[in-house]
Structure formats: structure tokens, C-alpha cells
């Protein structure tokens, strides 16, 4: 398989794993009594904070 196709395959695999983890996280938050909309919003906020933290850390390194 050409190298660029292997890269694309790994990206899809990573996204598939991430989608499963997000679905599990939503289910977990909902099991704790959070509504689906609120669970999704909480995960979006957490991802945004993680992105900001990553960007700050990258700038420091």
C-alpha cells in the first residue's frame, strides 16, 4: 500500500477509536443523570480546554 494511503488508513482508524470513546463518554455522563445535550456540551468544553492547554504547552516547548 502506498505510504499516503497507510497514513489515511491510520487517520480513519484513530477517528473510529475516538468516536467510540466519545460515545462511551456520553453514555457515562448520561448514566450519571446528565441529559444528552448537556453531556455533549460538557465534552465539547473539555476538548476545547484540552486544545488550549495543548497549544500553550506547544508554544512553551
PDB file of C-alpha atoms in Angstrom:
ATOM      1  CA  UNK A   1       0.000   0.000   0.000  1.00  0.00           C
ATOM      2  CA  UNK A   2       1.382   3.442  -0.841  1.00  0.00           C
ATOM      3  CA  UNK A   3       2.597   5.445   2.147  1.00  0.00           C
ATOM      4  CA  UNK A   4      -0.083   8.141   1.823  1.00  0.00           C
ATOM      5  CA  UNK A   5      -2.832   5.517   1.866  1.00  0.00           C
ATOM      6  CA  UNK A   6      -1.352   3.979   5.014  1.00  0.00           C
ATOM      7  CA  UNK A   7      -1.461   7.414   6.638  1.00  0.00           C
ATOM      8  CA  UNK A   8      -5.098   7.871   5.642  1.00  0.00           C
ATOM      9  CA  UNK A   9      -5.900   4.390   6.972  1.00  0.00           C
ATOM     10  CA  UNK A  10      -4.300   5.237  10.343  1.00  0.00           C
ATOM     11  CA  UNK A  11      -6.222   8.513  10.493  1.00  0.00           C
ATOM     12  CA  UNK A  12      -9.533   6.732   9.900  1.00  0.00           C
ATOM     13  CA  UNK A  13      -8.651   4.125  12.496  1.00  0.00           C
ATOM     14  CA  UNK A  14      -7.814   6.865  15.013  1.00  0.00           C
ATOM     15  CA  UNK A  15     -11.060   8.673  14.282  1.00  0.00           C
ATOM     16  CA  UNK A  16     -13.016   5.453  14.671  1.00  0.00           C
ATOM     17  CA  UNK A  17     -11.463   4.814  18.077  1.00  0.00           C
ATOM     18  CA  UNK A  18     -12.121   8.429  19.092  1.00  0.00           C
ATOM     19  CA  UNK A  19     -15.770   8.145  18.032  1.00  0.00           C
ATOM     20  CA  UNK A  20     -16.192   5.054  20.196  1.00  0.00           C
ATOM     21  CA  UNK A  21     -14.561   6.784  23.182  1.00  0.00           C
ATOM     22  CA  UNK A  22     -16.785   9.855  22.761  1.00  0.00           C
ATOM     23  CA  UNK A  23     -19.910   7.701  22.560  1.00  0.00           C
ATOM     24  CA  UNK A  24     -18.828   5.858  25.722  1.00  0.00           C
ATOM     25  CA  UNK A  25     -18.171   9.165  27.490  1.00  0.00           C
ATOM     26  CA  UNK A  26     -21.615  10.479  26.524  1.00  0.00           C
ATOM     27  CA  UNK A  27     -23.222   7.263  27.776  1.00  0.00           C
ATOM     28  CA  UNK A  28     -21.271   7.518  31.025  1.00  0.00           C
ATOM     29  CA  UNK A  29     -22.327  11.124  31.632  1.00  0.00           C
ATOM     30  CA  UNK A  30     -25.929  10.260  30.827  1.00  0.00           C
ATOM     31  CA  UNK A  31     -25.788   7.327  33.258  1.00  0.00           C
ATOM     32  CA  UNK A  32     -24.833   9.876  35.913  1.00  0.00           C
ATOM     33  CA  UNK A  33     -28.047  11.785  35.204  1.00  0.00           C
ATOM     34  CA  UNK A  34     -26.887  14.310  32.624  1.00  0.00           C
ATOM     35  CA  UNK A  35     -29.054  14.893  29.567  1.00  0.00           C
ATOM     36  CA  UNK A  36     -27.623  14.056  26.166  1.00  0.00           C
ATOM     37  CA  UNK A  37     -27.325  17.702  25.072  1.00  0.00           C
ATOM     38  CA  UNK A  38     -25.558  18.642  28.309  1.00  0.00           C
ATOM     39  CA  UNK A  39     -23.228  15.632  28.043  1.00  0.00           C
ATOM     40  CA  UNK A  40     -22.228  16.579  24.509  1.00  0.00           C
ATOM     41  CA  UNK A  41     -21.706  20.213  25.549  1.00  0.00           C
ATOM     42  CA  UNK A  42     -19.561  19.145  28.504  1.00  0.00           C
ATOM     43  CA  UNK A  43     -17.359  17.037  26.215  1.00  0.00           C
ATOM     44  CA  UNK A  44     -17.056  19.879  23.718  1.00  0.00           C
ATOM     45  CA  UNK A  45     -15.943  22.186  26.533  1.00  0.00           C
ATOM     46  CA  UNK A  46     -13.451  19.618  27.788  1.00  0.00           C
ATOM     47  CA  UNK A  47     -11.994  19.187  24.307  1.00  0.00           C
ATOM     48  CA  UNK A  48     -11.696  22.938  23.857  1.00  0.00           C
ATOM     49  CA  UNK A  49      -9.836  23.245  27.169  1.00  0.00           C
ATOM     50  CA  UNK A  50      -7.576  20.364  26.157  1.00  0.00           C
ATOM     51  CA  UNK A  51      -6.819  22.070  22.825  1.00  0.00           C
ATOM     52  CA  UNK A  52      -5.974  25.348  24.583  1.00  0.00           C
ATOM     53  CA  UNK A  53      -3.725  23.519  27.053  1.00  0.00           C
ATOM     54  CA  UNK A  54      -2.006  21.682  24.213  1.00  0.00           C
ATOM     55  CA  UNK A  55      -1.450  24.922  22.267  1.00  0.00           C
ATOM     56  CA  UNK A  56       0.022  26.647  25.307  1.00  0.00           C
ATOM     57  CA  UNK A  57       2.302  23.692  26.038  1.00  0.00           C
ATOM     58  CA  UNK A  58       3.405  23.530  22.387  1.00  0.00           C
ATOM     59  CA  UNK A  59       4.271  27.225  22.442  1.00  0.00           C
ATOM     60  CA  UNK A  60       6.358  26.739  25.597  1.00  0.00           C
ATOM     61  CA  UNK A  61       8.262  23.764  24.165  1.00  0.00           C
TER      62      UNK A  61
END
